[in-house]
Short mmCIF file of C-alpha atoms and ligand atoms in Angstrom, two decimals:
data_model
loop_
_atom_site.label_atom_id
_atom_site.label_comp_id
_atom_site.label_asym_id
_atom_site.label_seq_id
_atom_site.Cartn_x
_atom_site.Cartn_y
_atom_site.Cartn_z
CA MET A 1 -85.66 51.46 87.62
CA THR A 2 -88.70 49.52 86.52
CA GLU A 3 -88.54 46.42 88.73
CA PRO A 4 -90.54 46.64 92.01
CA SER A 5 -88.64 48.50 94.70
CA PRO A 6 -87.78 46.82 98.01
CA LEU A 7 -87.88 50.29 99.62
CA PHE A 8 -90.78 51.87 101.48
CA GLU A 9 -92.82 53.71 98.89
CA THR A 10 -92.60 57.00 100.81
CA TYR A 11 -90.77 58.87 98.05
CA ALA A 12 -91.73 59.66 94.47
CA ARG A 13 -88.16 59.64 93.22
CA ALA A 14 -86.87 61.18 90.01
CA ASP A 15 -85.36 58.50 87.79
CA ILE A 16 -81.78 59.72 88.20
CA ALA A 17 -79.01 58.16 90.31
CA PHE A 18 -75.72 59.86 91.01
CA ASP A 19 -72.26 58.41 91.05
CA HIS A 20 -69.89 61.17 92.13
CA GLY A 21 -69.56 64.91 92.50
CA GLU A 22 -67.10 67.73 92.62
CA GLY A 23 -67.86 71.24 93.85
CA SER A 24 -71.24 72.38 92.56
CA TRP A 25 -71.38 69.55 90.02
CA ILE A 26 -72.71 66.03 90.30
CA VAL A 27 -72.44 63.23 87.75
CA ASP A 28 -75.10 60.59 87.23
CA THR A 29 -74.55 56.89 86.58
CA ARG A 30 -74.70 57.49 82.81
CA GLY A 31 -71.95 60.11 83.03
CA GLU A 32 -74.24 63.15 82.62
CA ARG A 33 -73.13 66.24 84.60
CA TYR A 34 -75.68 68.25 86.55
CA LEU A 35 -75.32 71.59 88.30
CA ASP A 36 -76.40 70.86 91.86
CA PHE A 37 -78.28 73.90 93.16
CA GLY A 38 -80.41 71.77 95.48
CA GLY A 39 -77.52 70.55 97.58
CA GLY A 40 -79.44 67.47 98.72
CA ILE A 41 -81.86 69.94 100.39
CA ALA A 42 -79.45 72.57 101.73
CA VAL A 43 -77.03 69.96 103.06
CA SER A 44 -74.04 70.05 100.70
CA ALA A 45 -73.09 73.59 101.69
CA LEU A 46 -69.46 73.08 100.71
CA GLY A 47 -70.36 71.29 97.50
CA HIS A 48 -69.34 67.72 96.75
CA ALA A 49 -65.99 66.14 97.63
CA HIS A 50 -64.60 69.27 99.25
CA PRO A 51 -60.88 68.45 99.64
CA HIS A 52 -60.69 69.50 103.31
CA LEU A 53 -63.75 67.40 104.22
CA VAL A 54 -62.56 64.40 102.24
CA GLU A 55 -59.12 64.50 103.81
CA THR A 56 -60.54 64.91 107.32
CA LEU A 57 -63.00 62.05 106.87
CA ARG A 58 -60.33 59.74 105.41
CA GLU A 59 -57.95 60.44 108.24
CA GLN A 60 -60.58 60.00 110.97
CA ALA A 61 -61.95 56.85 109.30
CA GLY A 62 -58.60 55.18 109.78
CA LYS A 63 -58.39 56.20 113.45
CA LEU A 64 -61.70 55.95 115.28
CA TRP A 65 -65.36 56.03 114.28
CA HIS A 66 -67.40 55.57 117.40
CA THR A 67 -67.07 55.35 121.16
CA SER A 68 -70.55 56.42 122.49
CA ASN A 69 -71.13 59.21 124.96
CA LEU A 70 -70.05 57.03 127.87
CA TYR A 71 -66.61 58.56 127.37
CA GLU A 72 -65.11 61.95 126.64
CA VAL A 73 -65.05 62.77 122.93
CA PRO A 74 -62.44 65.54 122.54
CA GLU A 75 -63.52 66.56 119.04
CA GLN A 76 -67.10 66.89 120.34
CA ARG A 77 -66.01 69.28 123.06
CA ARG A 78 -63.94 71.21 120.54
CA LEU A 79 -66.82 71.59 118.08
CA ALA A 80 -69.19 72.60 120.89
CA ARG A 81 -66.67 75.19 122.11
CA ARG A 82 -66.38 76.66 118.62
CA LEU A 83 -70.18 76.80 118.17
CA VAL A 84 -70.56 78.43 121.58
CA GLU A 85 -67.91 81.00 120.72
CA ALA A 86 -69.61 81.80 117.42
CA THR A 87 -73.17 82.12 118.79
CA PHE A 88 -75.49 83.12 121.66
CA ALA A 89 -75.22 79.62 123.14
CA ASP A 90 -73.39 78.26 126.19
CA LYS A 91 -74.27 74.59 125.76
CA VAL A 92 -74.57 72.11 122.86
CA PHE A 93 -76.09 68.64 122.43
CA PHE A 94 -75.14 66.78 119.23
CA THR A 95 -77.62 64.62 117.31
CA ASN A 96 -77.73 62.68 114.03
CA SER A 97 -80.43 64.66 112.28
CA GLY A 98 -82.53 67.78 112.25
CA ALA A 99 -85.62 66.18 113.74
CA GLU A 100 -83.55 64.91 116.67
CA ALA A 101 -82.07 68.38 117.18
CA MET A 102 -85.66 69.69 117.25
CA GLU A 103 -86.74 66.98 119.70
CA CYS A 104 -83.88 68.03 121.95
CA ALA A 105 -84.93 71.68 121.63
CA ILE A 106 -88.54 70.85 122.55
CA LYS A 107 -87.49 68.69 125.49
CA THR A 108 -85.03 71.35 126.69
CA ALA A 109 -87.77 74.01 126.67
CA ARG A 110 -90.27 71.83 128.53
CA ARG A 111 -87.66 70.70 131.02
CA TYR A 112 -86.63 74.32 131.69
CA HIS A 113 -90.09 75.17 133.02
CA TYR A 114 -90.26 71.87 134.90
CA ALA A 115 -86.96 72.70 136.62
CA ASP A 116 -88.36 76.16 137.28
CA GLY A 117 -91.28 74.68 139.23
CA HIS A 118 -93.79 75.08 136.38
CA PRO A 119 -94.40 71.64 134.89
CA GLU A 120 -97.74 72.93 133.59
CA ARG A 121 -95.89 75.14 131.12
CA PHE A 122 -95.21 72.67 128.32
CA ARG A 123 -97.05 74.06 125.30
CA ILE A 124 -95.17 75.49 122.35
CA ILE A 125 -96.52 78.01 119.84
CA THR A 126 -95.60 77.35 116.21
CA PHE A 127 -96.49 78.99 112.87
CA GLU A 128 -98.54 78.05 109.83
CA GLY A 129 -96.36 76.72 107.01
CA ALA A 130 -93.72 75.48 109.47
CA PHE A 131 -91.67 72.32 109.06
CA HIS A 132 -89.72 70.88 111.97
CA GLY A 133 -89.16 67.22 111.02
CA ARG A 134 -90.91 63.84 110.74
CA THR A 135 -90.85 62.39 114.24
CA LEU A 136 -94.15 62.20 116.09
CA ALA A 137 -93.46 65.38 118.10
CA THR A 138 -92.03 67.35 115.21
CA ILE A 139 -94.96 66.58 112.87
CA ALA A 140 -97.23 67.89 115.63
CA ALA A 141 -95.02 70.99 115.89
CA GLY A 142 -95.13 71.52 112.11
CA GLY A 143 -98.90 71.12 112.18
CA GLN A 144 -99.30 70.03 108.56
CA PRO A 145 -102.32 67.72 108.28
CA LYS A 146 -100.72 65.75 105.41
CA TYR A 147 -97.85 64.67 107.68
CA ILE A 148 -99.97 64.07 110.80
CA GLU A 149 -102.87 62.09 109.32
CA GLY A 150 -103.03 58.39 110.09
CA PHE A 151 -100.33 58.32 112.74
CA GLY A 152 -102.58 58.14 115.77
CA PRO A 153 -103.19 60.85 118.33
CA LYS A 154 -101.21 63.99 117.61
CA VAL A 155 -98.56 64.68 120.26
CA GLU A 156 -100.06 67.18 122.69
CA GLY A 157 -98.73 70.62 123.33
CA PHE A 158 -98.40 72.50 120.06
CA ASP A 159 -100.53 75.52 119.20
CA GLN A 160 -100.28 76.93 115.72
CA VAL A 161 -100.85 80.57 114.80
CA PRO A 162 -100.79 82.42 111.44
CA PHE A 163 -97.45 83.52 109.97
CA ASP A 164 -96.35 87.06 110.88
CA ASP A 165 -99.42 87.92 113.01
CA LEU A 166 -98.39 89.35 116.37
CA ASP A 167 -101.93 89.76 117.71
CA ALA A 168 -102.81 86.14 117.00
CA LEU A 169 -99.57 85.08 118.63
CA LYS A 170 -100.21 87.09 121.78
CA ALA A 171 -103.77 85.76 121.97
CA ALA A 172 -102.46 82.18 121.87
CA ILE A 173 -100.24 82.58 124.96
CA THR A 174 -101.68 80.97 128.09
CA GLY A 175 -100.38 79.96 131.51
CA GLU A 176 -99.36 76.65 129.91
CA THR A 177 -97.14 78.18 127.22
CA ALA A 178 -93.47 77.27 127.49
CA ALA A 179 -91.94 78.59 124.29
CA ILE A 180 -92.32 80.01 120.81
CA LEU A 181 -90.75 78.01 117.99
CA ILE A 182 -90.03 79.49 114.55
CA GLU A 183 -87.87 79.05 111.46
CA PRO A 184 -86.35 82.51 110.76
CA ILE A 185 -86.82 81.59 107.10
CA GLN A 186 -89.34 78.87 106.36
CA GLY A 187 -87.76 76.29 104.09
CA GLU A 188 -90.22 73.51 103.24
CA GLY A 189 -93.03 76.06 103.58
CA GLY A 190 -91.73 77.85 100.49
CA ILE A 191 -88.71 80.06 101.36
CA ARG A 192 -90.73 82.51 103.40
CA PRO A 193 -88.46 84.88 105.38
CA VAL A 194 -89.98 86.02 108.66
CA PRO A 195 -89.82 89.84 108.75
CA LEU A 196 -86.87 90.84 110.96
CA GLN A 197 -89.11 93.10 113.02
CA PHE A 198 -91.38 90.14 113.77
CA LEU A 199 -88.39 88.17 115.07
CA ARG A 200 -87.51 91.12 117.31
CA ASP A 201 -91.13 91.32 118.49
CA LEU A 202 -91.02 87.62 119.36
CA ARG A 203 -87.94 88.22 121.49
CA THR A 204 -89.78 91.02 123.33
CA VAL A 205 -92.90 88.92 123.86
CA CYS A 206 -90.82 86.00 125.20
CA ASP A 207 -88.99 88.30 127.62
CA GLU A 208 -92.26 89.83 128.83
CA GLU A 209 -94.04 86.51 129.26
CA GLY A 210 -91.15 84.40 130.57
CA LEU A 211 -91.19 82.18 127.46
CA LEU A 212 -88.24 80.60 125.70
CA LEU A 213 -87.58 81.54 122.09
CA ILE A 214 -86.57 78.57 119.94
CA PHE A 215 -85.21 79.01 116.43
CA ASP A 216 -85.21 76.15 113.95
CA GLU A 217 -82.17 77.05 111.81
CA ILE A 218 -81.81 73.56 110.41
CA GLN A 219 -82.22 74.83 106.85
CA CYS A 220 -81.48 78.58 107.05
CA GLY A 221 -78.45 78.33 109.35
CA MET A 222 -74.76 77.50 108.86
CA GLY A 223 -73.83 80.33 106.54
CA ARG A 224 -76.71 80.00 104.10
CA THR A 225 -77.86 83.62 104.44
CA GLY A 226 -74.37 85.11 104.51
CA LYS A 227 -74.21 85.14 108.30
CA LEU A 228 -73.48 82.03 110.29
CA PHE A 229 -77.13 82.03 111.45
CA ALA A 230 -80.10 83.75 109.82
CA HIS A 231 -81.38 85.33 113.05
CA GLU A 232 -78.19 87.40 113.29
CA TRP A 233 -79.69 89.69 110.64
CA ALA A 234 -82.38 90.68 113.19
CA GLY A 235 -79.84 91.51 115.89
CA ILE A 236 -81.56 89.32 118.48
CA GLU A 237 -80.79 85.93 120.00
CA PRO A 238 -82.89 82.87 120.80
CA ASP A 239 -82.66 80.82 124.00
CA ILE A 240 -82.51 77.53 122.12
CA MET A 241 -81.65 76.71 118.50
CA ALA A 242 -81.79 73.55 116.38
CA VAL A 243 -79.15 73.15 113.67
CA ALA A 244 -78.52 70.35 111.17
CA LYS A 245 -78.31 69.93 107.36
CA ALA A 246 -75.21 71.99 106.39
CA ILE A 247 -73.50 71.47 109.76
CA GLY A 248 -72.04 68.16 108.52
CA GLY A 249 -71.73 69.09 104.83
CA GLY A 250 -73.39 65.76 103.98
CA PHE A 251 -72.35 63.72 107.01
CA PRO A 252 -75.55 63.09 109.01
CA MET A 253 -75.46 65.28 112.09
CA GLY A 254 -77.31 67.97 113.98
CA ALA A 255 -77.06 70.01 117.14
CA CYS A 256 -79.23 71.66 119.73
CA LEU A 257 -77.72 74.86 121.13
CA ALA A 258 -78.94 76.64 124.25
CA THR A 259 -78.05 79.24 126.81
CA GLU A 260 -76.93 77.90 130.15
CA GLU A 261 -80.20 79.13 131.71
CA ALA A 262 -82.42 77.50 129.06
CA ALA A 263 -80.50 74.21 129.38
CA LYS A 264 -80.76 74.12 133.16
CA GLY A 265 -83.25 71.26 133.22
CA MET A 266 -81.09 68.99 131.05
CA ILE A 267 -79.30 67.23 133.89
CA PRO A 268 -77.51 63.85 133.83
CA GLY A 269 -79.71 61.01 132.62
CA VAL A 270 -82.65 62.98 131.21
CA HIS A 271 -81.64 62.81 127.55
CA GLY A 272 -79.23 60.84 125.40
CA THR A 273 -78.15 59.49 122.04
CA THR A 274 -76.02 56.55 120.97
CA TYR A 275 -74.45 57.95 117.82
CA GLY A 276 -74.85 61.70 118.35
CA GLY A 277 -71.51 63.51 118.48
CA ASN A 278 -69.39 60.50 117.59
CA PRO A 279 -65.75 61.02 116.61
CA LEU A 280 -66.35 60.54 112.87
CA ALA A 281 -69.18 63.09 112.75
CA MET A 282 -67.34 65.55 114.96
CA ALA A 283 -64.19 65.46 112.84
CA VAL A 284 -66.28 66.37 109.79
CA GLY A 285 -68.25 69.01 111.71
CA ASN A 286 -65.03 70.69 112.77
CA ALA A 287 -63.77 70.58 109.19
CA VAL A 288 -66.97 72.26 107.95
CA LEU A 289 -66.48 75.04 110.50
CA ASP A 290 -62.82 75.45 109.47
CA VAL A 291 -64.09 76.48 106.06
CA MET A 292 -67.13 78.52 107.12
CA LEU A 293 -65.32 80.52 109.79
CA ALA A 294 -62.36 81.34 107.54
CA ASP A 295 -61.87 85.04 106.80
CA GLY A 296 -64.06 86.31 104.00
CA PHE A 297 -66.14 83.14 103.56
CA LEU A 298 -69.49 84.59 104.67
CA GLU A 299 -68.78 87.83 102.85
CA GLY A 300 -68.27 85.76 99.70
CA VAL A 301 -71.66 84.13 100.26
CA ARG A 302 -73.28 87.57 100.45
CA ASP A 303 -71.61 88.71 97.20
CA LYS A 304 -72.64 85.60 95.30
CA ALA A 305 -76.14 85.78 96.72
CA LEU A 306 -76.60 89.31 95.48
CA ARG A 307 -75.55 88.38 91.96
CA LEU A 308 -77.73 85.29 91.90
CA LYS A 309 -80.78 87.08 93.24
CA GLN A 310 -80.45 89.96 90.78
CA GLY A 311 -80.10 87.50 87.91
CA LEU A 312 -83.15 85.56 89.05
CA ALA A 313 -85.20 88.74 89.43
CA SER A 314 -84.49 89.72 85.84
CA ILE A 315 -85.44 86.22 84.65
CA ALA A 316 -88.70 86.57 86.57
CA ASP A 317 -89.29 89.93 84.85
CA ARG A 318 -88.79 88.39 81.44
CA HIS A 319 -90.96 85.34 82.17
CA PRO A 320 -93.93 86.50 84.24
CA TYR A 321 -96.03 83.54 83.08
CA VAL A 322 -93.56 81.16 84.69
CA ILE A 323 -92.11 82.95 87.72
CA GLU A 324 -94.14 85.34 89.82
CA GLU A 325 -91.57 86.36 92.39
CA VAL A 326 -88.05 85.72 93.72
CA ARG A 327 -87.86 85.47 97.49
CA GLY A 328 -85.45 84.47 100.21
CA GLU A 329 -82.16 85.64 101.63
CA GLY A 330 -78.56 84.86 100.78
CA LEU A 331 -78.18 81.54 98.98
CA MET A 332 -81.58 80.36 100.22
CA LEU A 333 -83.75 81.55 97.37
CA GLY A 334 -87.18 80.60 96.12
CA LEU A 335 -88.90 81.04 92.79
CA LYS A 336 -92.61 81.44 93.41
CA CYS A 337 -94.06 79.89 90.28
CA VAL A 338 -97.07 80.57 88.11
CA VAL A 339 -96.70 77.19 86.39
CA PRO A 340 -96.65 74.18 88.74
CA ASN A 341 -93.31 74.25 90.60
CA THR A 342 -92.74 70.61 89.67
CA ALA A 343 -92.92 71.56 85.97
CA LEU A 344 -90.02 73.98 86.45
CA VAL A 345 -88.03 71.46 88.51
CA LYS A 346 -88.50 68.90 85.70
CA GLU A 347 -87.59 71.37 82.98
CA LEU A 348 -84.42 72.13 84.97
CA TYR A 349 -83.61 68.41 85.15
CA ALA A 350 -83.84 68.42 81.37
CA ASN A 351 -81.35 71.31 81.41
CA HIS A 352 -79.09 69.32 83.72
CA MET A 353 -79.68 71.36 86.83
CA LEU A 354 -80.96 70.24 90.25
CA THR A 355 -83.34 72.32 92.37
CA VAL A 356 -85.87 71.36 95.04
CA PRO A 357 -89.63 71.97 95.12
CA ALA A 358 -91.17 73.47 98.27
CA GLY A 359 -94.61 74.43 99.57
CA ASP A 360 -96.54 77.44 98.23
CA ASN A 361 -95.63 76.43 94.65
CA VAL A 362 -92.00 77.45 95.07
CA VAL A 363 -88.80 76.07 93.54
CA ARG A 364 -85.90 76.25 95.98
CA ILE A 365 -82.46 77.35 94.82
CA LEU A 366 -79.96 76.17 97.45
CA PRO A 367 -76.51 76.30 95.84
CA PRO A 368 -73.32 75.25 97.58
CA LEU A 369 -71.95 78.23 99.50
CA THR A 370 -68.73 77.51 97.61
CA SER A 371 -70.32 78.05 94.17
CA THR A 372 -68.10 79.91 91.77
CA ASP A 373 -69.10 82.92 89.66
CA GLU A 374 -69.06 80.60 86.69
CA ASP A 375 -71.45 78.15 88.43
CA ILE A 376 -73.85 81.03 89.08
CA ARG A 377 -73.59 82.26 85.51
CA ILE A 378 -74.40 78.77 84.20
CA ALA A 379 -77.26 78.41 86.69
CA LEU A 380 -78.86 81.64 85.49
CA GLU A 381 -78.43 80.56 81.88
CA ARG A 382 -80.15 77.22 82.53
CA ILE A 383 -82.98 78.72 84.56
CA GLU A 384 -83.55 81.29 81.81
CA LYS A 385 -83.67 78.51 79.25
CA ALA A 386 -86.10 76.42 81.30
CA ALA A 387 -88.31 79.44 81.93
CA ALA A 388 -88.27 80.32 78.24
CA SER A 389 -89.39 76.87 77.19
CA LEU A 390 -92.21 76.89 79.78
CA SER A 391 -93.15 80.41 78.61
CA SER A 392 -93.60 79.52 74.99
CA GLY A 393 -97.24 79.91 74.09
CA HIS A 394 -97.68 82.66 76.69
CA GLY A 395 -95.95 85.41 74.71
CA GLY A 396 -92.84 85.09 76.88
CA ARG A 397 -89.51 85.46 75.16
C1 LIG B 1 -84.91 69.41 107.17
C2 LIG B 1 -85.53 70.14 108.29
C3 LIG B 1 -85.87 69.51 109.49
C4 LIG B 1 -85.71 68.02 109.68
O1 LIG B 1 -84.40 67.59 109.55
P1 LIG B 1 -84.11 66.02 109.30
O2 LIG B 1 -82.61 65.95 109.30
O3 LIG B 1 -84.74 65.67 108.02
O4 LIG B 1 -84.70 65.28 110.44
C5 LIG B 1 -86.39 70.28 110.50
N1 LIG B 1 -86.57 71.60 110.36
C6 LIG B 1 -86.25 72.25 109.23
C7 LIG B 1 -86.45 73.73 109.14
C8 LIG B 1 -85.74 71.55 108.15
O5 LIG B 1 -85.46 72.19 107.00
#
């Protein structure tokens, strides 16, 4: 791709283009097969061309794509009902992306306090290393200077505190605080799981202070940790939750879930979307849930995760000059690197395997939840090989 690109130059793209995929495998335009353990950034949770998703999409494509939310969308109601039954939530708003699900979550929290007679309570506490999207409000929520710089005044109302520091969090709460927003496992920040006790402490603080607890499960949710949502491991529930990425298995969609109480300010006319929840997206979303809610699916994720994590830990032991630590939960794993993370990602490209770099010098391993034992075996083999070639010269094997 040497001719000038007509695209915005916002991405430094690898010089690979893909043509088709099947399961955990994806084939480039030259016919080379890659093991896809990046999943298009935790999106392709059921791998590529999953037969049930393909069949559902084909069938719906021939029937009806779009009607808008001016009318009832039965598949939207059905998907919302299923999400409500599977979670803490009573209410769902469907969006086209993660950032829009986050925007809805932020608006819902602010509107709750407004409806409660406290319009002054609009500020949201977030955490260092967070990522919540690329809209103007969500870059302010994420608080990363590199995403905020040059885009005019930062959207007001976000206060950032250090990761896993309860005293700092408590000190940041004022009479204007509306909510606390956190990713139960930071994704872009470098696969940093929030200690489960800290999540429980946040629930307690929110209850004591009358704040709403918002979870961003856009990356860590939808089965990735071996439960439908990552916060379930802590045994507590949020008031509001943003979901996206895996929810459509590659079809662009997201959702904001809330309790009835938390959603009480979201009355007719205050929020909307043209595409969100359209029949095509909802058909696919329901098909994704068919697979994820099937008996034994999440248990299978936990089994595979254990094997993958153990394998990665022993690779890290053998190649301490390349990989410092394996972190993460379920099939959301990170290799904290000693070498630059991009060097390992590139070496894995050379070994025909896709992974994704993240903050804190981490390489993300985000396999399809449908990966087979054989896929995992091959992944470990390729990571070992890549680590070995980056080790050479450091006395690694
Ligand atoms: C990807 C991501 C987002 C943004 O989702 P988009 O679909 O890219 O808008 C927000 N929060 C988290 C935790 C994410 O991983």
